[in-house]
Tab-separated table of C-alpha atoms in Angstrom:
chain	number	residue	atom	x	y	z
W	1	UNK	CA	-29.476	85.662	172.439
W	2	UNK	CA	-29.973	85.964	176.186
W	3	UNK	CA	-26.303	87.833	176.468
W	4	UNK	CA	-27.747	90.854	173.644
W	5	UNK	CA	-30.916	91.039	175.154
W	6	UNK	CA	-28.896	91.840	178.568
W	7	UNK	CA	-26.646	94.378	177.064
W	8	UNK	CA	-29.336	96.074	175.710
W	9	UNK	CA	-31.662	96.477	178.920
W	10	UNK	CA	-28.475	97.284	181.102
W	11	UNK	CA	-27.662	100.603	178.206
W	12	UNK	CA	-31.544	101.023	178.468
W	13	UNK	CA	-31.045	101.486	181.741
W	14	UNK	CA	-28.302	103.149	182.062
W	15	UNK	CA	-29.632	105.853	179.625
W	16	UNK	CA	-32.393	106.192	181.723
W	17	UNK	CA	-30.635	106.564	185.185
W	18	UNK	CA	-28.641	109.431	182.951
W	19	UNK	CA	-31.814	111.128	181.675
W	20	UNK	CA	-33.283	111.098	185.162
W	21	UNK	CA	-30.278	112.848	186.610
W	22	UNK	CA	-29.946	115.240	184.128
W	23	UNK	CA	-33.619	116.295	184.101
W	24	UNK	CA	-33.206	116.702	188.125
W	25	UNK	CA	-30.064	118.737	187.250
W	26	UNK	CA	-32.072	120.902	184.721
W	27	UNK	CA	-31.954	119.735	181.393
W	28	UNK	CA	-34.361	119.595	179.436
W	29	UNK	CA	-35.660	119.693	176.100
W	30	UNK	CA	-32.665	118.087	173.176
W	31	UNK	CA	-30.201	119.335	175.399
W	32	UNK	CA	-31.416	116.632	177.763
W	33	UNK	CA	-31.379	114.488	175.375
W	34	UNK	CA	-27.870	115.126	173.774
W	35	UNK	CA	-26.060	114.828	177.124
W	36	UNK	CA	-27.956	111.357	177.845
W	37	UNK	CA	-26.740	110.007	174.939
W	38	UNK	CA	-23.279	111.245	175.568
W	39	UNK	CA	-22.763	110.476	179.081
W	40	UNK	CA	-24.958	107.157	179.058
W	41	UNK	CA	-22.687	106.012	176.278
W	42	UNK	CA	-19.571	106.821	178.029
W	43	UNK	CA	-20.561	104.995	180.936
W	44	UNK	CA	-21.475	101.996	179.309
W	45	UNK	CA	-18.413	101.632	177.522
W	46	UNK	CA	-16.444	101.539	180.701
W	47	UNK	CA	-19.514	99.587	182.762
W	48	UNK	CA	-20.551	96.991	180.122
W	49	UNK	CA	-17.114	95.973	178.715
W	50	UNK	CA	-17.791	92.159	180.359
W	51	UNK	CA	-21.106	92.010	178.764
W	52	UNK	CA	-20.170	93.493	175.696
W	53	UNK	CA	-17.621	90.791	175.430
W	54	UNK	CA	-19.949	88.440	176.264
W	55	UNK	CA	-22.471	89.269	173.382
W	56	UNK	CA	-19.977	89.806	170.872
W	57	UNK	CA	-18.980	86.165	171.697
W	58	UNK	CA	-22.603	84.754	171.151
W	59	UNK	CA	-23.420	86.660	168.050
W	60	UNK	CA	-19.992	85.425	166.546
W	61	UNK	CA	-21.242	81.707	167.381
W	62	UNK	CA	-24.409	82.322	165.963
W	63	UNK	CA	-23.137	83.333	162.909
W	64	UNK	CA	-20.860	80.092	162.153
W	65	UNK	CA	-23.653	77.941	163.220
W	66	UNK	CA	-25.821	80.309	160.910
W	67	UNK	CA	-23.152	79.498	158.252
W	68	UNK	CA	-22.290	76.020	158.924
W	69	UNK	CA	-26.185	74.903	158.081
W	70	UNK	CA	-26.378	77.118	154.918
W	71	UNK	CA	-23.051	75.142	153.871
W	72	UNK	CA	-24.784	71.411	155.465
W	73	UNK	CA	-28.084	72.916	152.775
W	74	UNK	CA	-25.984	73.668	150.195
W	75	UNK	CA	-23.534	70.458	150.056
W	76	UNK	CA	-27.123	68.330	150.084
W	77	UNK	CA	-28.910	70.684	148.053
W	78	UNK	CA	-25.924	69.916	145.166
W	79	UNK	CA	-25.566	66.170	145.967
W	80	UNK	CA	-23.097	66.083	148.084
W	81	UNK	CA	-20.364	67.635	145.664
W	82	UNK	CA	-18.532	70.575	147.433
């Protein structure tokens, strides 16, 4: 949880630090906007790759331990039968 909750404040940031540069470069408006979400997604694709790694890797676990109790619930919940 702590590795998604990093990736998402470093793209927050990293959209923002675009936006604020653009804006003092004279964008405004959607066009501002557009370009933020353009260029602050093409950086954090390059920038982020480790922690986008990272997160991927802790969601994945979360998801088998996710599944491994439903199965542990389900086995009981049916006696024990699988």
């Amino acid at each position: 949880m702590r590795s998604v909750l990093l990736y998402t404040a470093a793209r927050f940031a990293i959209f923002l630090a675009t936006a604020a540069v653009l804006a003092l470069l004279g964008a405004r408006g959607l066009l501002l906007l557009a370009l933020a979400v353009l260029v602050s997604g093409i950086v954090s694709y390059v920038l982020l790759s480790g922690q986008r790694d990272a997160m991927s890797s802790a969601l994945v676990r979360g998801v088998k331990e996710q599944r491994r109790r439903l199965e542990r619930a389900r086995t009981k919940e049916d006696g024990g039968t699988p």
